[in-house]
PDB file of C-alpha atoms in Angstrom:
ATOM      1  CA  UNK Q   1     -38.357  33.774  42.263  1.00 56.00           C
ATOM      2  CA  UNK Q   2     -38.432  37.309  43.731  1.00 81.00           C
ATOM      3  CA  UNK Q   3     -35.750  38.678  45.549  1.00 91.00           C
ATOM      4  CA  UNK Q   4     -34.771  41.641  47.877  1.00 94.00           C
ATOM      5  CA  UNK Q   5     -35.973  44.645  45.710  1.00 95.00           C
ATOM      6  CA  UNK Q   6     -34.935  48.242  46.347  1.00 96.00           C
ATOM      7  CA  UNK Q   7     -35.837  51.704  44.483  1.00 96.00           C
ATOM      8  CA  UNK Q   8     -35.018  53.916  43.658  1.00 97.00           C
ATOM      9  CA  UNK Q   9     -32.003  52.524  42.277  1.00 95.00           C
ATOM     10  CA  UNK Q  10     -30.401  55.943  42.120  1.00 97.00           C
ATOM     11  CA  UNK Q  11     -31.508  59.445  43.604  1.00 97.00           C
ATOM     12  CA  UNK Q  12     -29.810  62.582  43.585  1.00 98.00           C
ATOM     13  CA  UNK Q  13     -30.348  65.087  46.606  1.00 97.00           C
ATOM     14  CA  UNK Q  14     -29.354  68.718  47.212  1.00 97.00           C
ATOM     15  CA  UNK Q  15     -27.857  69.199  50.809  1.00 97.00           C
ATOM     16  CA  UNK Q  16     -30.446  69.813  53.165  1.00 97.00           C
ATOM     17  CA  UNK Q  17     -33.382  67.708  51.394  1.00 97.00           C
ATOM     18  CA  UNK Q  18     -34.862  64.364  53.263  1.00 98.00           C
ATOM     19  CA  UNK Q  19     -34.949  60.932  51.603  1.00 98.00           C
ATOM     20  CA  UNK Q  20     -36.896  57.960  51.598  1.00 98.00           C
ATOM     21  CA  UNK Q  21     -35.310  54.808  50.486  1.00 98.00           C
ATOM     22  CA  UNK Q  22     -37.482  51.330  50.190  1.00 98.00           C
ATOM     23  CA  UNK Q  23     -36.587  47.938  50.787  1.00 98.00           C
ATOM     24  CA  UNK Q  24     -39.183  44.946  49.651  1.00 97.00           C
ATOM     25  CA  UNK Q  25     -37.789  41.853  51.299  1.00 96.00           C
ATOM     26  CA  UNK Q  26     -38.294  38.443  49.671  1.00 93.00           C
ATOM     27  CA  UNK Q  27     -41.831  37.713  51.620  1.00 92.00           C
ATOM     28  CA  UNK Q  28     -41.755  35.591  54.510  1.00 88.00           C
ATOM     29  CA  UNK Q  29     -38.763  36.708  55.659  1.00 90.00           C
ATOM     30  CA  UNK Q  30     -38.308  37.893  59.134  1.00 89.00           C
ATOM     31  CA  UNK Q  31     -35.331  39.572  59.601  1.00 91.00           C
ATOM     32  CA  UNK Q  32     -34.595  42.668  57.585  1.00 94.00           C
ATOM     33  CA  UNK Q  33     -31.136  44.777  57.590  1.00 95.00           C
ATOM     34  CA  UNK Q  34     -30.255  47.843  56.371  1.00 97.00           C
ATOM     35  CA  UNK Q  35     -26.085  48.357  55.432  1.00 97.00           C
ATOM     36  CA  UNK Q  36     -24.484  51.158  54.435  1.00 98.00           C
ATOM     37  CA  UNK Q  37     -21.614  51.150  51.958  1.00 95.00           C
ATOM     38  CA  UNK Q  38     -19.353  53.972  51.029  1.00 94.00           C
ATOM     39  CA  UNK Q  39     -17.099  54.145  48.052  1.00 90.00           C
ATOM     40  CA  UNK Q  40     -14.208  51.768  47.879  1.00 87.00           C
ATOM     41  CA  UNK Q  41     -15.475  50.524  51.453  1.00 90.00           C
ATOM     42  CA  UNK Q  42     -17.133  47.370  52.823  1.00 93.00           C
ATOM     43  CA  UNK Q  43     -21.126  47.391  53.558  1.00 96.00           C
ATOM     44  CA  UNK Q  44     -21.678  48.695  57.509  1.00 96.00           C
ATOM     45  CA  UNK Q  45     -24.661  47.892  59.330  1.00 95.00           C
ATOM     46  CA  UNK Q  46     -27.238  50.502  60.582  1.00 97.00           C
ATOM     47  CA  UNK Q  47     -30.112  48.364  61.643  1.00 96.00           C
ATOM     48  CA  UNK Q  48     -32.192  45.282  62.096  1.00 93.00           C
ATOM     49  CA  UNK Q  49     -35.402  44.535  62.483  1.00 94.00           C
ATOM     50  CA  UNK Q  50     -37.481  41.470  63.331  1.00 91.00           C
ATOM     51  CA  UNK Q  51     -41.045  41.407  61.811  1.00 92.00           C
ATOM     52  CA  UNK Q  52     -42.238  45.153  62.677  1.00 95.00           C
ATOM     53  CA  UNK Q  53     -39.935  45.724  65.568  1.00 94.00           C
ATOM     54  CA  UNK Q  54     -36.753  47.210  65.447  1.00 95.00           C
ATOM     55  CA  UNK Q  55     -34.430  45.633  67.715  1.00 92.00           C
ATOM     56  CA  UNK Q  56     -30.809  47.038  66.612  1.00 92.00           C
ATOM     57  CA  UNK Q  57     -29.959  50.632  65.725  1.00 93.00           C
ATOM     58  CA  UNK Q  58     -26.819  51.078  67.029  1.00 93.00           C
ATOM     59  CA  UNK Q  59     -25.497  51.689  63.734  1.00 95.00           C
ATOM     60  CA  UNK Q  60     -27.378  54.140  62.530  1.00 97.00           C
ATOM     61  CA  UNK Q  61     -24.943  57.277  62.658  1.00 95.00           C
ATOM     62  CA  UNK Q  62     -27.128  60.205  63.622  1.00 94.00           C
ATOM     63  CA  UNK Q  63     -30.280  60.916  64.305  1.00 95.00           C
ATOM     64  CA  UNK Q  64     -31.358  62.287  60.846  1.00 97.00           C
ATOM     65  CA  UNK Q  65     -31.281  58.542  60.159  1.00 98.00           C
ATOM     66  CA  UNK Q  66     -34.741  56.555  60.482  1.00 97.00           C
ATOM     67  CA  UNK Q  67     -35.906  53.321  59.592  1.00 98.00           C
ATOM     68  CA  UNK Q  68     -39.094  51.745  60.273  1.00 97.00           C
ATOM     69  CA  UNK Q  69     -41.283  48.481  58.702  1.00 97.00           C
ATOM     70  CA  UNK Q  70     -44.627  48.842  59.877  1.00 96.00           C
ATOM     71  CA  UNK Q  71     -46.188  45.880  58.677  1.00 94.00           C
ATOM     72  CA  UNK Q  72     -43.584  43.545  58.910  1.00 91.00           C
ATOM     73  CA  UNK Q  73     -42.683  43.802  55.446  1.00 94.00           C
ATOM     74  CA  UNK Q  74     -41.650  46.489  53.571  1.00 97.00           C
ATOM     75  CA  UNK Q  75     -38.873  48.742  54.957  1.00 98.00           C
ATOM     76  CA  UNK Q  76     -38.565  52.291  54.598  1.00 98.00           C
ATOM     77  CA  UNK Q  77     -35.212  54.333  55.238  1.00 98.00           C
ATOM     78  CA  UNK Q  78     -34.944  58.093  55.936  1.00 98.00           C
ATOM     79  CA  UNK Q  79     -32.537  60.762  56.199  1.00 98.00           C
ATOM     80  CA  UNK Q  80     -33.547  64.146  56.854  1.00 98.00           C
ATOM     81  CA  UNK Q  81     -31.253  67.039  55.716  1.00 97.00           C
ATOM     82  CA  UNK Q  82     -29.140  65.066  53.895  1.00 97.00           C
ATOM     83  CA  UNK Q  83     -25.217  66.033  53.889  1.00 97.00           C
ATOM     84  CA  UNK Q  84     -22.571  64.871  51.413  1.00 96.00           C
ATOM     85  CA  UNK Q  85     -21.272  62.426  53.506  1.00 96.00           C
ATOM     86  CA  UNK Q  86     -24.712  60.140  53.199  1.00 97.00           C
ATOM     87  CA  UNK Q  87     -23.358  59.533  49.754  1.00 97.00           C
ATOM     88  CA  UNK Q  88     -23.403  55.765  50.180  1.00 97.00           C
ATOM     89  CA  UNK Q  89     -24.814  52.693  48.392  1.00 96.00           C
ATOM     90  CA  UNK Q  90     -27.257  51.508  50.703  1.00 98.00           C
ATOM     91  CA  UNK Q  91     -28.315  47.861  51.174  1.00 97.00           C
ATOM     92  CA  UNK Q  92     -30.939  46.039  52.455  1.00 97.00           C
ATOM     93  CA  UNK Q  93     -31.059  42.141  53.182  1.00 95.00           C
ATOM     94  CA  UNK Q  94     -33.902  39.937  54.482  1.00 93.00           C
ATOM     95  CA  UNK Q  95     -33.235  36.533  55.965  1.00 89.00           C
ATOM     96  CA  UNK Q  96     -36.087  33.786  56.767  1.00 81.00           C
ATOM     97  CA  UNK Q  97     -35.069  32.262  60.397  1.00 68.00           C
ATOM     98  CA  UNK Q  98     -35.702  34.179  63.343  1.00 58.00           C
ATOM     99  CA  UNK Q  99     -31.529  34.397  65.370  1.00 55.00           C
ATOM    100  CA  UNK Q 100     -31.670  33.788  68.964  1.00 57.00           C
ATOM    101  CA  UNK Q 101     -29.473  34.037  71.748  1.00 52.00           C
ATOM    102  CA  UNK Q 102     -26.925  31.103  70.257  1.00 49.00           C
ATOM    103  CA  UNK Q 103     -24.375  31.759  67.833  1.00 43.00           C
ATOM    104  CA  UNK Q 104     -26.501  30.310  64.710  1.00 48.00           C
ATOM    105  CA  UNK Q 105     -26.146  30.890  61.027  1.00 55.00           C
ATOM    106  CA  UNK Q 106     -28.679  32.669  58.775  1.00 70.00           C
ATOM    107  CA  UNK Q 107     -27.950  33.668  55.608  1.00 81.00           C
ATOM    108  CA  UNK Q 108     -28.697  37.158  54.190  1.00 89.00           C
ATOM    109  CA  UNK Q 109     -30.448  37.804  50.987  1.00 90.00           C
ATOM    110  CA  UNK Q 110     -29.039  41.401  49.537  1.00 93.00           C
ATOM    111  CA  UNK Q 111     -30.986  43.426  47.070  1.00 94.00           C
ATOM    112  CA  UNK Q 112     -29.188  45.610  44.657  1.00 92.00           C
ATOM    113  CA  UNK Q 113     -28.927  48.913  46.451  1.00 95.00           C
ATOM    114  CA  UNK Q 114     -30.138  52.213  46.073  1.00 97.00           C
ATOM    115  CA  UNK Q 115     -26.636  55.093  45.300  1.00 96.00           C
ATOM    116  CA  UNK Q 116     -27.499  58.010  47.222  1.00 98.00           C
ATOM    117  CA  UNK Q 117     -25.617  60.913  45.523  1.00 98.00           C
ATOM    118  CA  UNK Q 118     -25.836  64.115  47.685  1.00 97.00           C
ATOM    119  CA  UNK Q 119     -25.044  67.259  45.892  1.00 96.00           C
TER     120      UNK Q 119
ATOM    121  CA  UNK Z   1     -14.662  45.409  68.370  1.00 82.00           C
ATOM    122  CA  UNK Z   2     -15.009  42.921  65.787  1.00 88.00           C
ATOM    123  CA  UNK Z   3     -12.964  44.083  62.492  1.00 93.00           C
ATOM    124  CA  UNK Z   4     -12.174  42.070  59.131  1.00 96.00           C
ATOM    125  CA  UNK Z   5      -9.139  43.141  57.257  1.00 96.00           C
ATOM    126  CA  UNK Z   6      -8.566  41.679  53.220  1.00 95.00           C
ATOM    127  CA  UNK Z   7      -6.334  41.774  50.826  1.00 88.00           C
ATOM    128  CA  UNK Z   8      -5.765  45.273  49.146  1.00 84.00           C
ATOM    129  CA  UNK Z   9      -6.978  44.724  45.585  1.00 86.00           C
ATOM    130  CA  UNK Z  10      -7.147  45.184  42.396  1.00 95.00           C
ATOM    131  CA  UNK Z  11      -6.292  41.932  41.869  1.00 96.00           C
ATOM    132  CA  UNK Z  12      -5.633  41.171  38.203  1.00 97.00           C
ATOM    133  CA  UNK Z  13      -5.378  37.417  36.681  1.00 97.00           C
ATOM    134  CA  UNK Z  14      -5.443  35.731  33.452  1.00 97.00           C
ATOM    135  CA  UNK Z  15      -7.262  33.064  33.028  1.00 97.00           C
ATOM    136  CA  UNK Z  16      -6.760  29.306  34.481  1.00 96.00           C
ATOM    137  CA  UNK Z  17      -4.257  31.288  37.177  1.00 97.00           C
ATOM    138  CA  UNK Z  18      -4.694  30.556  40.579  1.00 97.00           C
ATOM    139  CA  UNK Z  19      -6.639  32.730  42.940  1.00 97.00           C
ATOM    140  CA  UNK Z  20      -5.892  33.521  46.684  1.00 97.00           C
ATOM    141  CA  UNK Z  21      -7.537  36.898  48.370  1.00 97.00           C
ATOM    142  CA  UNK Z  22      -6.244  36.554  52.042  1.00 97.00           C
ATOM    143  CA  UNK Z  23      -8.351  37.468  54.530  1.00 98.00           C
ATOM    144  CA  UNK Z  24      -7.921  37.551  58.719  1.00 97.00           C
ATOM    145  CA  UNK Z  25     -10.256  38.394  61.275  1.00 96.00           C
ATOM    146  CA  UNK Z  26     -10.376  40.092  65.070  1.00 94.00           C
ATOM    147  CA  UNK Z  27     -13.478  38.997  66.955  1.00 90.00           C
ATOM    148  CA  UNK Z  28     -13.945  37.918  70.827  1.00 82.00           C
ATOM    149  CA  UNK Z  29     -16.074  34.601  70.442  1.00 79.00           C
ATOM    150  CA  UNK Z  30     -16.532  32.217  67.704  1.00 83.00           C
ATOM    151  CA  UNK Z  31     -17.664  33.815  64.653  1.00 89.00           C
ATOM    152  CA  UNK Z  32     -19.313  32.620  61.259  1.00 90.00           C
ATOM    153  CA  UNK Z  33     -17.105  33.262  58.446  1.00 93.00           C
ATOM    154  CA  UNK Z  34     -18.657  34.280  54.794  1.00 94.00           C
ATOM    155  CA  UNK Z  35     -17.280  35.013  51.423  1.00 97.00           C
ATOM    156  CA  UNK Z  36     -19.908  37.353  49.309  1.00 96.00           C
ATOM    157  CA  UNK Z  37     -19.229  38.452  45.858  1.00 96.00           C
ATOM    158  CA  UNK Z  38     -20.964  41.373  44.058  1.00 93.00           C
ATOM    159  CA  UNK Z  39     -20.964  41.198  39.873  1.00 92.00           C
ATOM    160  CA  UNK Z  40     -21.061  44.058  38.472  1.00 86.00           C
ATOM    161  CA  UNK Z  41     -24.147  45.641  38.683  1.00 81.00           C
ATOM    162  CA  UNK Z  42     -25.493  43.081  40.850  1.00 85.00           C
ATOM    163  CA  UNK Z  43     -26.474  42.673  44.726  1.00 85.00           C
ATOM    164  CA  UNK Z  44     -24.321  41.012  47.273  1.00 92.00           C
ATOM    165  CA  UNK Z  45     -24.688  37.423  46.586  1.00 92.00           C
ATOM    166  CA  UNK Z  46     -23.285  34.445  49.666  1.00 93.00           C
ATOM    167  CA  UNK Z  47     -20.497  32.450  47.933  1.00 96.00           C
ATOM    168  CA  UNK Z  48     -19.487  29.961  50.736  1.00 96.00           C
ATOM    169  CA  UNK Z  49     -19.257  30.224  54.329  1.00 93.00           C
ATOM    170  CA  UNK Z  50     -17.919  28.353  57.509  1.00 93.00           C
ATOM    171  CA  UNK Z  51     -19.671  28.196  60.999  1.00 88.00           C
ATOM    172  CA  UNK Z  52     -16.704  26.155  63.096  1.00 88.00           C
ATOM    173  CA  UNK Z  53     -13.415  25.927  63.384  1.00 92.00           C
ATOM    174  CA  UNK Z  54     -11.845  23.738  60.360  1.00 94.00           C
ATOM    175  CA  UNK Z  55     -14.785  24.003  58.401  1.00 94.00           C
ATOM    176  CA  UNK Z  56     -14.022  24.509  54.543  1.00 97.00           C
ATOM    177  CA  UNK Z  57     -16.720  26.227  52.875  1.00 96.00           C
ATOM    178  CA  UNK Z  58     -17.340  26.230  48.865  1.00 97.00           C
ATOM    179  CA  UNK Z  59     -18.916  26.662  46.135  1.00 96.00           C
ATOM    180  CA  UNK Z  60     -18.259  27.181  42.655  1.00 95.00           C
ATOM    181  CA  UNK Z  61     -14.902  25.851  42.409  1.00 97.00           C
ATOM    182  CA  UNK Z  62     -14.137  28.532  45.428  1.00 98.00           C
ATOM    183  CA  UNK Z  63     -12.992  27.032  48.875  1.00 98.00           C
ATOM    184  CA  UNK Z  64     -12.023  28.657  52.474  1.00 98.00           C
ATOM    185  CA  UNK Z  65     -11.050  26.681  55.331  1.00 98.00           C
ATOM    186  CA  UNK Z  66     -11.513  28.282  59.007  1.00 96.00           C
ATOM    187  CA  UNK Z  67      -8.499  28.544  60.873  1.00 96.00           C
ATOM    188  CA  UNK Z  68      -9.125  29.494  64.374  1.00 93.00           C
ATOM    189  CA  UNK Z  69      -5.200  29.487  65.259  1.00 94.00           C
ATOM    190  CA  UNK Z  70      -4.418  31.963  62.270  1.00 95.00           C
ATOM    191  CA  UNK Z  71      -7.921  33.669  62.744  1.00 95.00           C
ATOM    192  CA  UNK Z  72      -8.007  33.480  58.841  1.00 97.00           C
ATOM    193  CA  UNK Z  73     -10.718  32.588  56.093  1.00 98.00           C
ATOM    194  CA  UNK Z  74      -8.516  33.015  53.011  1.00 98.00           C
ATOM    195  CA  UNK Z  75     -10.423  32.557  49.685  1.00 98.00           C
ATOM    196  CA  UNK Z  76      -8.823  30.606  47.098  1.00 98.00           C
ATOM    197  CA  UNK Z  77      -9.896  28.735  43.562  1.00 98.00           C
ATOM    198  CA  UNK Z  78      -7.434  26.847  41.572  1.00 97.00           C
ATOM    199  CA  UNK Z  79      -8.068  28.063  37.791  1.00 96.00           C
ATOM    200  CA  UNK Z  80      -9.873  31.427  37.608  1.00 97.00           C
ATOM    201  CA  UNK Z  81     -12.394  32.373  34.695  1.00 97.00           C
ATOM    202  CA  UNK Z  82     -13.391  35.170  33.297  1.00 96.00           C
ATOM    203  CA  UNK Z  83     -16.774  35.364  34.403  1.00 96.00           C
ATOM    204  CA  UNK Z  84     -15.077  35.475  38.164  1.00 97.00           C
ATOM    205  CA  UNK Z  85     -14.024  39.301  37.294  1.00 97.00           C
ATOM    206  CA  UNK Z  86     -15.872  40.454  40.534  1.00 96.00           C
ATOM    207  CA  UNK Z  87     -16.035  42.260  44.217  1.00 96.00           C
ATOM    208  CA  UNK Z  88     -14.933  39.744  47.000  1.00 97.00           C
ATOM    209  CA  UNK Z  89     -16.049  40.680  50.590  1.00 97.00           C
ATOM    210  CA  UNK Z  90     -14.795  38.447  53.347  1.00 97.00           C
ATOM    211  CA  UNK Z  91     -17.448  38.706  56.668  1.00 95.00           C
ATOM    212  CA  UNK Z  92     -17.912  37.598  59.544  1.00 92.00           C
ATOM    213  CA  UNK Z  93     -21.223  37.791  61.889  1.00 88.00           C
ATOM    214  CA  UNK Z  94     -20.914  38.890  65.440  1.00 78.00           C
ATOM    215  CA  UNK Z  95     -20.027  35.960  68.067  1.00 67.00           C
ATOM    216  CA  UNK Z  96     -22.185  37.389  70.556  1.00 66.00           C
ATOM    217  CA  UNK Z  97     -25.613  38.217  71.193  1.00 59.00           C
ATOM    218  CA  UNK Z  98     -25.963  40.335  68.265  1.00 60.00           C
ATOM    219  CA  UNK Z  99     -24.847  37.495  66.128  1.00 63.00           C
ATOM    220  CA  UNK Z 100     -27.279  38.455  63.279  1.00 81.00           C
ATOM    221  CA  UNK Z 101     -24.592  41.254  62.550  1.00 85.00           C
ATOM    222  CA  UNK Z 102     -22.018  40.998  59.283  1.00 91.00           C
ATOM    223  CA  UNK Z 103     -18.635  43.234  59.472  1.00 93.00           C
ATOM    224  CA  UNK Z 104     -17.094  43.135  56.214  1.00 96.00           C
ATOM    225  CA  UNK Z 105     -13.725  43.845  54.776  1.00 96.00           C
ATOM    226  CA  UNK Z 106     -13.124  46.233  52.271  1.00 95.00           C
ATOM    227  CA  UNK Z 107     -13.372  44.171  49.379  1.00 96.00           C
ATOM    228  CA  UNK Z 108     -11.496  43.027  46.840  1.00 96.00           C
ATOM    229  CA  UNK Z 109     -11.447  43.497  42.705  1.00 96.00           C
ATOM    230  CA  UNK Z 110     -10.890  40.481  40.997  1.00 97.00           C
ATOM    231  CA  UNK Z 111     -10.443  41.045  37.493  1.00 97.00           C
ATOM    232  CA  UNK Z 112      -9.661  38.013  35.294  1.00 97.00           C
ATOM    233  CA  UNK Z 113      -8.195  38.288  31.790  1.00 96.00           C
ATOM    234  CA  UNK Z 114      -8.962  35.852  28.672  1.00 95.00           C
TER     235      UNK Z 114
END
């Protein structure tokens, strides 16, 4: 079966140019996260969103960062005027089952990533 | 805040050795505890996990027992193959009301020799 899909797989930006980064989750699921991992690092979160609504962005670490999922599904992530230090892999994972307020267990589907290499 | 510290790799093996990547954890509640591996050239993929305290997860020959009194998770298989040669992240996913969360550790490079 399908699973979390990104593209483009890689994308080179000068400094100063915006990107847009899609995430296709494996359908039906809910919850969708986007993680960002730097070189020789561990993934960090940036955001989380529950069907269309984006309930966590605390991670997102400026505001050249956006992320939105209009219908639900698909994801899209943004950064305006990109700098070298958005040179990341980042990663986005879907999960079926809705978390509430009690410590519960969902696990996350990750797609391959998309290497952001800023120039 | 919540943090998850792992061994420093690379971690080189031959194969049928046996594997340990230590990992320990800081977190105010009662996390879940996850090992994900990456091939290369491959997504993050969930190799075990444990929700409770003295839980062993595994999977593939792989096994991690939670130990709430160490605040540990280490990963450990008893003969490594080749096909192992991979990324280990130990996680955890935030105890409180953002439990949805993961922290991960570094990661760690497994490489396993025939």
């Amino acid at each position: 079966g399908a699973g979390v899909s990104q593209s483009p797989r890689y994308k080179v930006a000068k400094r100063g140019q915006d990107v847009a980064l899609r995430c296709d989750p494996i359908s039906g699921h809910v919850s969708l996260f986007w993680y960002q991992q730097a070189l020789g690092q561990g993934p960090e979160f940036l955001t989380y969103f529950q069907n269309e609504a984006q309930l966590d962005k605390s991670g997102l670490p400026s505001d050249r960062f956006f992320a939105e999922r209009p219908e639900g599904s698909v994801s899209t992530l943004k950064i305006q005027r990109t700098q070298q230090e958005d040179s990341a892999v980042y990663l986005c994972a879907s999960s079926l089952v809705v978390t509430s307020g009690r410590p519960s267990y969902n696990e996350q589907f990750f797609g391959p990533g998309t290497r952001l290499t800023v120039l | 805040g919540n943090s998850v510290t792992q061994m420093e790799g690379p971690v080189t093996l031959s194969e049928e050795a046996f594997l340990t990547i230590n990992c320990t954890y800081t977190a105010t509640g009662y996390p879940s505890l996850f090992w994900y591996v990456q091939y290369p050239g491959e997504g993050l993929q969930l190799l075990l996990k444990a929700t409770k305290a003295d839980d062993k997860g595994s999977n593939k020959g792989f096994e991690a027992t939670y130990r709430k009194e160490t605040t540990s998770f280490h990963l450990e298989k008893g003969s490594v193959q080749v096909s192992d040669s991979a990324v280990y992240f130990c996680a955890l996913s935030d105890p409180g009301g953002s439990n949805y969360k993961l922290t991960f550790g570094k990661g760690t490079l497994l490489t396993v020799n025939p």
